[in-house]
Amino acid sequence: MHIPDGFINGATSLGAGVLAAGGLGAALRQGSRALKDRQIPLAGLVAAFVFALQMLNFPVAAGTSGHLLGGALAAVLLGPWMGIVVLSVVVIVQALLFADGGVSALGLNIINMGLLTAIVGWGAFRLLMAVLPKRTASVVGAAVGAGWLSVIVSSLGFVVAYALGGSGQAPIGTVLGAMTGVHSLIGIGEGLITGVIVAAVLGVRPDLVYGAQKYDLEKSRRLTPGRTATAGFVALGLVVAVSLVVFVAPFADSNPDGLERVAENQGFAATAEDSVTAESPLADYGVSGVSDERVGTIVAGVIGVILVFAVGVAILAATRRKRSRATSNSGP
Amino acid sequence: MKTAHVHALYVHGKSPVHDLEAHVKVAAMLLFVFAVVATPREAFWAFAVDAVLLAGAVRAARIPVRFLFGRLLVLIPFVLFAFLLPFLGGGARTEVLGLSLSIEGLWGAWTILAKATLGVTASIVMAATTEVPDILLGLDRLRVPRLITAIAGFMIRYLDVVLGEMHRMRVAMLSRGYDPRWIWQGRALATSAGSLFIRSYERGERVHQAMVARGYQGHMPVFNSGSAPVGSWARAMTVPSVAWVVTIVSLLT
């Protein structure tokens, strides 16, 4: 995600630099008003921690790997202003001392990895907390969602920069589809790790979680990390599937897939009969009664995801009941 | 704390470039990189001149070439993207070795390869010849907000402590026969990251108390605040000023 020099043209980089300096300046003013000098060593150590975390690479799928951005995590733990400051310092040090990310693209990288992740992460966290019951599990769940969304928005920031001044004119639709697709997967890792780290900190020193300070979590039941991880994984899987459908499917190649292509080339496509469900309201991934093709694809996809999920849960519940009956029968 | 003032990119040595003041080098590096980025992509000769300038700086700084190439590996993901561009790009296409390639995509790949390589090399020359406290002091003199340089200073000072702590946790896990490496094993990694956060945060609190006990009042004392002599500016600015002349000429022609 660290954009090098020359990837985005000079004018866009310079504009982004001005924007980043303004945003960072505002965050510094807001942050230093609330936090005093006590926070300087503290912010430095948290920045070192985020840097260390960014060195953890996790495999996503088929040879790609993602690393943690940490923006949403820093925002939930330290508040949005200090989150922005900490992440920006990390990005600046990476550019100057590790040659990671171009110096001319520093503004772009600060916006993508510092401003956007922290602001969107914090916004998503607060929105989710406003809706969810005020309990420990909700804080963790909201952190998971915030982490996931922050990665997607960060990748969208890259796409916007590329559309404004990218080299090579790869079709924006392709870049958008590829970036959001890959990053909705990378976001799962980010979201899960964000959530479990927040859960771990809540378990030991809940006073350190800035985002949870205003909620009275004392009475709520303590979490077991295992349960959180499983629930988070299921919820995220569902969110990812839906988002893939919403963000990526409309931009997917409308060319026939491998089998259909071969079939057409070999001339046996005509021999295929329409399946018995061709009359179903969802046939050919469209919804009858919806005229816009893209919207139709999205609606059909979302319905499909929910149906498959429901069937999966039903099967799981059935097997579990059977198994528990089997174990209770095996007693003496 | 062997690395308190030396970082991963630093090359120990004595050279005219090592002797230059940090803020002069940072400013020269920034100006040079922007000159490279502003160069139009058709001006091959301009990139050649920039490369020769940079090679001169690398030589003057006595940076081993092998070290330089090792550090250029950060670019690999973007190089891969650059190689994809000729296939993905739209517009007119041309035949090269029997492959149909997009002309726009080829230009894009060339731009990214040339500018990114020059940019990274320039920042490596700066980083390889400047120690951490000097870089921070240099940023201070270039009017970067004190809060940013102070936080960055603490971050760099304690980076190795935090990384060491992370390493010890990993060794502890490995020595108990657990080696998490897949996403569904992420819980073990994330819980150790959680305790790493708490340890880092509490260390930050302790460090601050220790500093207050020794008279810290919100900012570090500055010992050498001398500005750079005109000679340093003149020597350091030769590279970026030639690069800018080249850029302007190539923009006009």
Coordinates of C-alpha atoms in Angstrom, one line a residue:
Chain A
M1 CA 0.0 0.0 0.0
H2 CA 3.0 2.3 0.3
I3 CA 2.8 4.3 -3.0
P4 CA 6.3 5.0 -4.5
D5 CA 7.4 8.1 -6.4
G6 CA 6.2 8.4 -10.0
F7 CA 3.1 6.2 -9.5
I8 CA 0.8 9.2 -9.2
N9 CA 1.7 12.4 -11.1
G10 CA 3.3 15.5 -9.5
A11 CA 0.3 17.8 -9.3
T12 CA -1.9 15.2 -7.6
S13 CA 0.9 14.3 -5.2
L14 CA 1.5 18.0 -4.3
G15 CA -2.2 18.6 -3.8
A16 CA -2.4 15.5 -1.6
G17 CA 0.6 16.8 0.3
V18 CA -1.2 20.1 1.1
L19 CA -4.4 18.2 2.1
A20 CA -2.4 15.9 4.3
A21 CA -0.5 18.7 6.0
G22 CA -3.8 20.5 6.7
G23 CA -5.4 17.3 8.1
L24 CA -2.4 16.4 10.2
G25 CA -2.2 20.0 11.5
A26 CA -5.8 19.9 12.6
A27 CA -5.3 16.6 14.3
L28 CA -2.2 17.9 16.1
R29 CA -4.1 20.9 17.4
Q30 CA -7.1 18.8 18.6
G31 CA -4.8 16.1 20.0
S32 CA -2.4 18.3 21.9
R33 CA -5.3 20.3 23.4
A34 CA -6.7 17.1 25.0
L35 CA -3.6 15.1 25.7
K36 CA -0.7 17.3 27.1
D37 CA 3.0 16.4 27.1
R38 CA 2.4 13.1 28.9
Q39 CA 1.3 11.8 25.6
I40 CA 4.5 12.4 23.7
P41 CA 6.4 9.3 25.0
L42 CA 3.2 7.4 25.0
A43 CA 2.3 8.3 21.4
G44 CA 5.9 7.4 20.4
L45 CA 5.6 4.0 21.9
V46 CA 2.3 3.3 20.4
A47 CA 3.7 4.4 17.0
A48 CA 6.6 1.9 17.5
F49 CA 3.9 -0.7 18.4
V50 CA 1.9 0.0 15.2
F51 CA 5.2 -0.2 13.2
A52 CA 5.9 -3.6 14.7
L53 CA 2.4 -4.7 13.8
Q54 CA 2.8 -3.6 10.2
M55 CA 5.6 -6.0 9.9
L56 CA 3.2 -8.9 10.5
N57 CA 2.2 -10.2 7.1
F58 CA -0.7 -12.5 6.8
P59 CA -1.5 -14.6 3.7
V60 CA -4.9 -13.7 2.1
A61 CA -5.5 -16.0 -0.9
A62 CA -3.4 -17.4 -3.7
G63 CA -0.1 -15.9 -3.0
T64 CA -1.2 -12.4 -2.0
S65 CA -0.5 -11.2 1.5
G66 CA -1.6 -8.1 3.4
H67 CA -0.2 -6.3 6.3
L68 CA -2.0 -4.6 9.1
L69 CA -2.7 -0.9 8.6
G70 CA -3.6 -0.3 12.2
G71 CA -5.4 3.0 11.7
A72 CA -8.8 1.8 13.0
L73 CA -7.0 0.1 15.9
A74 CA -5.1 3.2 16.9
A75 CA -8.3 5.3 16.6
V76 CA -10.3 3.0 18.8
L77 CA -7.5 2.7 21.4
L78 CA -6.3 6.3 21.4
G79 CA -9.1 8.4 19.9
P80 CA -9.3 9.7 16.3
W81 CA -6.9 12.6 16.7
M82 CA -4.0 10.7 18.3
G83 CA -4.8 7.9 15.9
I84 CA -4.2 10.2 12.9
V85 CA -1.0 11.6 14.5
V86 CA 0.5 8.2 15.4
L87 CA -0.2 6.7 12.0
S88 CA 1.1 9.7 10.1
V89 CA 4.4 9.6 12.2
V90 CA 4.7 5.9 11.3
V91 CA 4.3 6.7 7.6
I92 CA 6.7 9.6 7.7
V93 CA 9.4 7.5 9.5
Q94 CA 8.9 4.7 7.0
A95 CA 9.4 7.1 4.1
L96 CA 12.5 8.8 5.5
L97 CA 14.3 6.0 7.3
F98 CA 13.2 2.9 5.5
A99 CA 12.6 4.2 1.9
D100 CA 9.2 2.5 2.1
G101 CA 6.8 4.7 0.2
G102 CA 7.9 7.6 -2.0
V103 CA 8.9 10.9 -0.5
S104 CA 6.9 12.8 -3.1
A105 CA 3.9 10.5 -2.4
L106 CA 4.2 11.1 1.3
G107 CA 1.0 13.2 1.3
L108 CA -0.9 10.5 -0.5
N109 CA 0.3 7.8 1.9
I110 CA -0.5 9.9 4.9
I111 CA -4.0 10.4 3.6
N112 CA -4.6 6.8 2.7
M113 CA -3.0 5.1 5.7
G114 CA -3.3 7.8 8.4
L115 CA -6.2 10.1 7.8
L116 CA -8.6 7.9 6.0
T117 CA -8.1 4.8 8.2
A118 CA -8.3 6.6 11.5
I119 CA -11.3 8.8 10.5
V120 CA -13.3 6.1 8.8
G121 CA -12.4 3.6 11.5
W122 CA -13.5 5.9 14.3
G123 CA -16.7 6.9 12.4
A124 CA -17.6 3.3 11.8
F125 CA -16.8 2.4 15.4
R126 CA -19.0 5.2 16.8
L127 CA -21.9 4.5 14.4
L128 CA -21.9 0.8 15.2
M129 CA -21.7 1.5 19.0
A130 CA -24.7 3.9 18.6
V131 CA -26.7 1.0 17.2
L132 CA -25.4 -1.9 19.2
P133 CA -26.2 -2.6 22.9
K134 CA -23.5 -1.0 25.2
R135 CA -21.6 -4.1 26.1
T136 CA -18.1 -5.4 25.8
A137 CA -19.0 -7.7 22.9
S138 CA -20.4 -4.7 21.0
V139 CA -17.1 -2.8 21.5
V140 CA -15.2 -5.7 20.0
G141 CA -17.7 -6.2 17.2
A142 CA -17.6 -2.5 16.3
A143 CA -13.8 -2.6 16.3
V144 CA -14.0 -5.6 13.9
G145 CA -16.3 -3.6 11.5
A146 CA -14.2 -0.5 11.8
G147 CA -11.0 -2.3 10.9
W148 CA -12.6 -4.0 7.9
L149 CA -14.1 -0.8 6.6
S150 CA -11.0 1.2 7.1
V151 CA -9.0 -1.1 4.8
I152 CA -11.7 -0.9 2.1
V153 CA -11.9 2.9 2.3
S154 CA -8.1 3.1 2.2
S155 CA -8.0 1.1 -1.0
L156 CA -10.7 3.4 -2.4
G157 CA -8.5 6.3 -1.6
F158 CA -5.8 4.7 -3.7
V159 CA -8.2 4.2 -6.5
V160 CA -9.3 7.9 -6.4
A161 CA -5.6 9.0 -6.4
Y162 CA -5.0 6.7 -9.4
A163 CA -8.0 8.0 -11.2
L164 CA -6.8 11.6 -10.7
G165 CA -3.2 11.2 -11.7
G166 CA -2.2 7.6 -12.1
S167 CA 0.4 6.4 -14.6
G168 CA -0.5 3.9 -17.3
Q169 CA -4.3 4.4 -17.6
A170 CA -5.3 1.0 -16.5
P171 CA -9.1 1.0 -16.8
I172 CA -10.5 2.5 -13.5
G173 CA -13.2 -0.1 -13.4
T174 CA -10.6 -2.9 -13.4
V175 CA -8.4 -1.2 -10.8
L176 CA -11.5 -0.5 -8.6
G177 CA -12.7 -4.1 -8.8
A178 CA -9.3 -5.5 -8.1
M179 CA -8.5 -3.2 -5.2
T180 CA -11.8 -3.5 -3.4
G181 CA -12.0 -7.2 -4.1
V182 CA -8.5 -7.9 -2.7
H183 CA -8.9 -5.5 0.2
S184 CA -12.3 -6.8 1.3
L185 CA -10.3 -10.0 1.9
I186 CA -7.3 -8.2 3.5
G187 CA -9.8 -6.3 5.6
I188 CA -11.0 -9.5 7.2
G189 CA -7.5 -10.0 8.7
E190 CA -7.4 -6.4 9.7
G191 CA -10.9 -6.5 11.3
L192 CA -10.3 -9.7 13.2
I193 CA -6.9 -8.7 14.5
T194 CA -8.2 -5.2 15.5
G195 CA -11.2 -6.9 17.3
V196 CA -9.1 -9.4 19.2
I197 CA -6.5 -6.9 20.2
V198 CA -9.2 -4.6 21.5
A199 CA -10.7 -7.6 23.3
A200 CA -7.4 -8.4 24.9
V201 CA -6.8 -4.8 26.0
L202 CA -10.4 -4.6 27.4
G203 CA -9.8 -7.8 29.4
V204 CA -6.7 -6.4 31.1
R205 CA -6.9 -2.6 31.2
P206 CA -10.3 -1.5 29.9
D207 CA -9.4 2.1 30.8
L208 CA -6.9 2.2 27.9
V209 CA -9.5 1.7 25.3
Y210 CA -10.5 5.3 24.4
G211 CA -13.5 4.3 22.4
A212 CA -15.0 2.4 25.3
Q213 CA -14.4 5.0 28.0
K214 CA -17.8 6.6 27.9
Y215 CA -19.7 3.3 28.1
D216 CA -20.3 1.5 31.5
L217 CA -19.2 -2.0 30.6
E218 CA -18.7 -3.2 34.2
K219 CA -21.9 -5.1 34.4
S220 CA -21.6 -6.9 31.1
R221 CA -20.4 -10.4 31.0
R222 CA -16.7 -11.1 30.4
L223 CA -15.8 -12.3 27.0
T224 CA -13.9 -15.4 26.1
P225 CA -11.6 -14.6 23.1
G226 CA -12.5 -17.9 21.4
R227 CA -16.2 -17.1 21.2
T228 CA -15.5 -13.5 20.0
A229 CA -13.2 -14.8 17.3
T230 CA -15.8 -17.3 16.0
A231 CA -18.7 -14.9 16.1
G232 CA -16.5 -12.2 14.5
F233 CA -15.4 -14.6 11.8
V234 CA -19.0 -15.6 10.9
A235 CA -20.2 -12.0 10.8
L236 CA -17.2 -10.8 8.8
G237 CA -17.6 -13.6 6.3
L238 CA -21.2 -12.6 5.7
V239 CA -20.2 -8.9 5.4
V240 CA -17.4 -9.7 3.0
A241 CA -19.6 -11.9 0.8
V242 CA -22.2 -9.2 0.6
S243 CA -19.7 -6.5 -0.1
L244 CA -18.0 -8.5 -2.9
V245 CA -21.4 -8.7 -4.5
V246 CA -22.1 -5.0 -4.0
F247 CA -18.7 -3.6 -4.9
V248 CA -17.1 -6.1 -7.3
A249 CA -19.8 -8.0 -9.1
P250 CA -21.2 -5.1 -11.1
F251 CA -17.7 -4.5 -12.5
A252 CA -16.9 -8.1 -13.2
D253 CA -16.1 -9.1 -16.7
S254 CA -19.3 -9.6 -18.6
N255 CA -17.6 -12.0 -20.9
P256 CA -18.7 -15.6 -20.5
D257 CA -16.8 -17.6 -17.9
G258 CA -14.4 -20.3 -18.9
L259 CA -17.0 -23.1 -19.5
E260 CA -19.4 -20.8 -21.3
R261 CA -16.6 -19.5 -23.5
V262 CA -15.5 -22.9 -24.5
A263 CA -19.0 -24.0 -25.1
E264 CA -19.6 -21.1 -27.5
N265 CA -16.3 -21.6 -29.3
Q266 CA -17.0 -25.3 -29.8
G267 CA -20.6 -24.6 -30.8
F268 CA -22.3 -26.8 -28.3
A269 CA -23.8 -23.8 -26.4
A270 CA -26.9 -24.0 -28.5
T271 CA -27.4 -27.6 -27.5
A272 CA -27.7 -26.7 -23.9
E273 CA -31.2 -26.5 -22.8
D274 CA -32.3 -23.8 -20.4
S275 CA -32.4 -25.3 -16.9
V276 CA -35.7 -25.9 -15.3
T277 CA -35.2 -22.9 -13.0
A278 CA -34.8 -20.5 -16.0
E279 CA -38.2 -19.1 -15.1
S280 CA -37.2 -18.4 -11.5
P281 CA -37.3 -14.7 -10.4
L282 CA -33.5 -14.7 -10.0
A283 CA -32.5 -16.4 -13.2
D284 CA -29.3 -15.3 -14.9
Y285 CA -28.3 -13.3 -11.8
G286 CA -30.9 -10.6 -12.4
V287 CA -34.1 -9.8 -10.6
S288 CA -37.3 -9.8 -12.6
G289 CA -38.9 -6.4 -12.3
V290 CA -35.6 -4.5 -11.8
S291 CA -34.7 -2.9 -15.1
D292 CA -31.2 -1.5 -14.3
E293 CA -28.9 -4.5 -14.9
R294 CA -26.3 -3.5 -12.3
V295 CA -28.8 -3.0 -9.5
G296 CA -30.4 -6.2 -10.5
T297 CA -27.1 -8.1 -10.2
I298 CA -26.5 -6.6 -6.8
V299 CA -29.9 -7.4 -5.5
A300 CA -29.8 -10.9 -6.9
G301 CA -26.4 -11.4 -5.4
V302 CA -27.3 -10.2 -1.9
I303 CA -30.4 -12.4 -1.9
G304 CA -28.3 -15.3 -3.0
V305 CA -25.7 -14.8 -0.3
I306 CA -28.4 -14.6 2.4
L307 CA -30.1 -17.7 1.1
V308 CA -26.8 -19.7 1.1
F309 CA -25.9 -18.4 4.6
A310 CA -29.3 -19.4 5.9
V311 CA -29.0 -22.9 4.4
G312 CA -25.5 -23.2 5.9
V313 CA -26.7 -22.2 9.3
A314 CA -29.6 -24.6 9.1
I315 CA -27.3 -27.5 8.2
L316 CA -24.9 -26.6 10.9
A317 CA -27.7 -26.4 13.5
A318 CA -29.1 -29.8 12.4
T319 CA -25.7 -31.6 12.7
R320 CA -25.0 -30.0 16.0
R321 CA -28.4 -31.1 17.4
K322 CA -27.7 -34.6 16.1
R323 CA -24.3 -34.7 17.6
S324 CA -25.4 -33.5 21.0
R325 CA -28.2 -36.1 21.0
A326 CA -25.6 -38.7 20.2
T327 CA -23.3 -37.6 23.0
S328 CA -26.2 -37.6 25.5
N329 CA -27.3 -41.0 24.4
S330 CA -23.8 -42.4 24.9
G331 CA -24.0 -41.8 28.7
P332 CA -24.2 -44.7 31.1
Chain B
M1 CA 20.6 -0.1 22.9
K2 CA 23.0 -0.4 20.0
T3 CA 20.7 1.2 17.6
A4 CA 19.8 4.4 19.5
H5 CA 21.2 6.6 16.9
V6 CA 21.7 4.3 13.9
H7 CA 18.9 2.9 11.8
A8 CA 18.5 0.1 9.2
L9 CA 19.5 2.2 6.2
Y10 CA 22.5 3.9 7.8
V11 CA 25.9 3.1 6.3
H12 CA 28.6 3.9 8.8
G13 CA 31.4 5.8 7.2
K14 CA 33.1 9.1 6.5
S15 CA 32.3 11.0 3.3
P16 CA 31.6 14.5 2.1
V17 CA 27.9 13.6 2.0
H18 CA 28.0 12.3 5.6
D19 CA 29.5 15.6 6.7
L20 CA 26.6 17.7 5.3
E21 CA 24.0 19.0 7.7
A22 CA 20.9 16.9 7.9
H23 CA 18.3 19.6 7.0
V24 CA 20.4 20.5 3.9
K25 CA 20.3 16.9 2.8
V26 CA 16.6 16.4 3.5
A27 CA 15.8 19.6 1.6
A28 CA 18.0 18.6 -1.3
M29 CA 16.5 15.2 -1.5
L30 CA 12.9 16.5 -1.5
L31 CA 13.7 19.0 -4.3
F32 CA 15.5 16.3 -6.3
V33 CA 12.5 13.8 -6.0
F34 CA 10.0 16.5 -7.1
A35 CA 12.2 17.4 -10.1
V36 CA 12.2 13.7 -11.1
V37 CA 8.4 13.4 -10.6
A38 CA 7.7 16.5 -12.7
T39 CA 9.9 15.3 -15.6
P40 CA 7.7 14.5 -18.6
R41 CA 7.9 10.8 -19.4
E42 CA 9.0 11.2 -23.0
A43 CA 12.3 13.0 -21.9
F44 CA 14.5 9.9 -21.7
W45 CA 17.6 12.0 -21.7
A46 CA 16.4 13.9 -18.6
F47 CA 16.1 10.7 -16.7
A48 CA 19.5 9.6 -17.9
V49 CA 21.0 12.9 -16.5
D50 CA 19.1 12.4 -13.2
A51 CA 20.5 8.9 -12.9
V52 CA 24.1 10.1 -13.6
L53 CA 23.6 12.8 -10.9
L54 CA 22.4 10.3 -8.5
A55 CA 25.2 7.9 -9.3
G56 CA 27.6 10.7 -8.5
A57 CA 25.9 11.3 -5.1
V58 CA 26.0 7.5 -4.3
R59 CA 29.7 7.5 -5.2
A60 CA 30.5 10.6 -3.1
A61 CA 28.6 9.1 -0.2
R62 CA 30.6 5.8 -0.5
I63 CA 27.5 3.7 -0.4
P64 CA 28.2 0.0 -1.4
V65 CA 26.3 -0.8 -4.6
R66 CA 25.3 -4.2 -3.3
F67 CA 23.6 -2.5 -0.2
L68 CA 21.8 -0.1 -2.6
F69 CA 20.4 -2.9 -4.7
G70 CA 19.3 -4.8 -1.6
R71 CA 17.3 -1.8 -0.4
L72 CA 15.7 -1.3 -3.8
L73 CA 13.8 -4.5 -3.3
V74 CA 11.0 -2.5 -1.5
L75 CA 9.8 -1.6 -5.0
I76 CA 9.0 -5.2 -6.0
P77 CA 5.2 -5.1 -5.6
F78 CA 5.0 -2.0 -7.7
V79 CA 7.4 -3.3 -10.3
L80 CA 5.0 -6.3 -10.7
F81 CA 2.1 -3.9 -11.1
A82 CA 4.2 -2.0 -13.7
F83 CA 4.7 -5.2 -15.7
L84 CA 0.9 -5.8 -15.7
L85 CA 0.1 -2.3 -17.1
P86 CA 1.0 -3.0 -20.7
F87 CA -1.5 -5.9 -20.6
L88 CA -4.3 -4.1 -18.8
G89 CA -4.0 -0.7 -20.3
G90 CA -6.5 0.6 -22.8
G91 CA -6.1 2.6 -26.0
A92 CA -4.0 1.8 -29.1
R93 CA -2.0 -1.4 -29.0
T94 CA 1.3 -2.5 -30.5
E95 CA 3.0 -5.8 -31.2
V96 CA 6.1 -6.7 -29.2
L97 CA 7.6 -10.2 -29.7
G98 CA 4.2 -11.4 -30.7
L99 CA 2.4 -10.0 -27.7
S100 CA -0.3 -7.3 -28.1
L101 CA 0.6 -4.6 -25.6
S102 CA -1.1 -1.3 -24.8
I103 CA 1.0 1.7 -25.7
E104 CA -0.4 3.8 -22.8
G105 CA 0.4 0.8 -20.5
L106 CA 4.0 0.6 -21.7
W107 CA 4.4 4.3 -21.0
G108 CA 2.9 3.8 -17.5
A109 CA 5.3 1.0 -16.7
W110 CA 8.3 3.0 -17.9
T111 CA 7.2 6.0 -15.8
I112 CA 6.7 4.0 -12.6
L113 CA 10.0 2.1 -13.0
A114 CA 12.1 5.1 -13.8
K115 CA 10.6 7.6 -11.3
A116 CA 10.2 5.1 -8.4
T117 CA 13.8 3.8 -8.8
L118 CA 15.3 7.4 -8.9
G119 CA 13.1 8.5 -5.9
V120 CA 13.9 5.5 -3.7
T121 CA 17.6 5.8 -4.5
A122 CA 17.6 9.5 -3.6
S123 CA 15.9 8.8 -0.2
I124 CA 18.4 5.9 0.4
V125 CA 21.3 8.3 -0.2
M126 CA 19.9 10.7 2.4
A127 CA 19.1 8.0 5.0
A128 CA 22.3 6.1 4.5
T129 CA 24.4 9.2 5.4
T130 CA 22.4 10.7 8.2
E131 CA 22.0 9.4 11.8
V132 CA 18.6 9.4 13.5
P133 CA 19.0 12.4 15.9
D134 CA 20.4 14.5 13.0
I135 CA 17.4 13.6 10.7
L136 CA 15.0 14.7 13.5
L137 CA 16.9 17.9 14.2
G138 CA 17.0 18.6 10.5
L139 CA 13.2 18.2 10.3
D140 CA 12.9 20.6 13.3
R141 CA 14.9 23.2 11.4
L142 CA 12.7 22.7 8.3
R143 CA 9.8 23.8 10.5
V144 CA 8.2 20.4 10.9
P145 CA 5.9 20.7 14.0
R146 CA 7.9 19.8 17.2
L147 CA 5.2 17.3 18.3
I148 CA 5.8 15.2 15.1
T149 CA 9.5 15.1 15.5
A150 CA 9.3 14.4 19.2
I151 CA 6.9 11.5 18.7
A152 CA 9.0 10.2 15.8
G153 CA 12.0 10.4 18.1
F154 CA 10.4 8.3 20.8
M155 CA 9.1 5.9 18.2
I156 CA 12.5 5.3 16.7
R157 CA 14.2 5.0 20.1
Y158 CA 11.8 2.4 21.4
L159 CA 11.3 0.6 18.1
D160 CA 13.9 -2.0 18.8
V161 CA 12.6 -2.5 22.4
V162 CA 9.1 -3.2 21.1
L163 CA 10.4 -5.4 18.3
G164 CA 12.6 -7.3 20.8
E165 CA 9.5 -7.8 23.0
M166 CA 7.5 -9.1 20.0
H167 CA 10.4 -11.5 19.1
R168 CA 10.6 -12.8 22.7
M169 CA 6.8 -13.5 22.6
R170 CA 7.2 -15.4 19.3
V171 CA 10.1 -17.4 20.7
A172 CA 8.0 -18.3 23.8
M173 CA 5.2 -19.5 21.5
L174 CA 7.6 -21.5 19.3
S175 CA 9.4 -23.1 22.2
R176 CA 6.0 -24.4 23.4
G177 CA 5.4 -26.0 20.0
Y178 CA 3.0 -23.6 18.5
D179 CA 3.8 -21.9 15.2
P180 CA 0.8 -19.9 14.0
R181 CA 1.0 -18.9 10.3
W182 CA -2.5 -19.0 8.8
I183 CA -5.4 -16.6 9.1
W184 CA -7.5 -19.0 11.3
Q185 CA -4.6 -19.1 13.7
G186 CA -4.7 -15.3 13.9
R187 CA -6.1 -15.3 17.4
A188 CA -2.8 -16.3 18.9
L189 CA -1.0 -13.6 17.0
A190 CA -3.7 -11.0 17.9
T191 CA -3.7 -11.8 21.6
S192 CA 0.0 -11.4 21.8
A193 CA -0.4 -8.2 19.8
G194 CA -2.9 -7.1 22.5
S195 CA -0.4 -7.7 25.3
L196 CA 2.3 -6.1 23.2
F197 CA 0.1 -3.0 23.1
I198 CA -0.5 -2.9 26.8
R199 CA 3.3 -3.4 27.5
S200 CA 4.2 -0.6 25.1
Y201 CA 1.6 1.7 26.6
E202 CA 2.7 1.0 30.1
R203 CA 6.3 1.5 29.1
G204 CA 5.3 4.8 27.7
E205 CA 3.8 5.8 31.0
R206 CA 6.9 4.7 32.9
V207 CA 9.2 6.5 30.5
H208 CA 7.2 9.7 30.9
Q209 CA 7.3 9.5 34.7
A210 CA 11.1 8.9 34.7
M211 CA 11.5 11.9 32.4
V212 CA 9.4 14.1 34.6
A213 CA 11.5 13.0 37.6
R214 CA 14.5 14.3 35.7
G215 CA 13.1 17.7 34.8
Y216 CA 11.3 17.1 31.5
Q217 CA 8.9 19.9 30.7
G218 CA 7.4 18.9 27.4
H219 CA 10.3 19.2 25.0
M220 CA 13.8 18.0 24.7
P221 CA 16.7 20.4 25.2
V222 CA 18.5 21.4 22.0
F223 CA 22.3 21.4 22.2
N224 CA 23.6 22.3 18.8
S225 CA 21.3 24.7 17.0
G226 CA 23.8 26.1 14.6
S227 CA 22.6 26.7 11.1
A228 CA 24.4 25.3 8.0
P229 CA 27.2 27.3 6.4
V230 CA 26.5 28.6 2.9
G231 CA 29.1 26.2 1.5
S232 CA 27.1 23.1 2.6
W233 CA 24.0 24.5 0.9
A234 CA 25.9 25.2 -2.2
R235 CA 27.4 21.7 -2.4
A236 CA 24.2 19.9 -1.5
M237 CA 22.0 21.9 -3.9
T238 CA 24.1 21.2 -7.0
V239 CA 22.3 17.9 -7.5
P240 CA 18.7 19.1 -7.2
S241 CA 19.4 22.4 -9.0
V242 CA 20.8 20.6 -12.0
A243 CA 17.9 18.2 -11.9
W244 CA 15.4 21.1 -11.9
V245 CA 17.2 22.8 -14.9
V246 CA 17.0 19.5 -16.7
T247 CA 13.3 19.2 -15.8
I248 CA 12.4 22.7 -16.9
V249 CA 14.3 22.3 -20.2
S250 CA 12.6 19.0 -20.9
L251 CA 9.2 20.6 -20.1
L252 CA 9.8 23.5 -22.5
T253 CA 11.1 21.4 -25.4

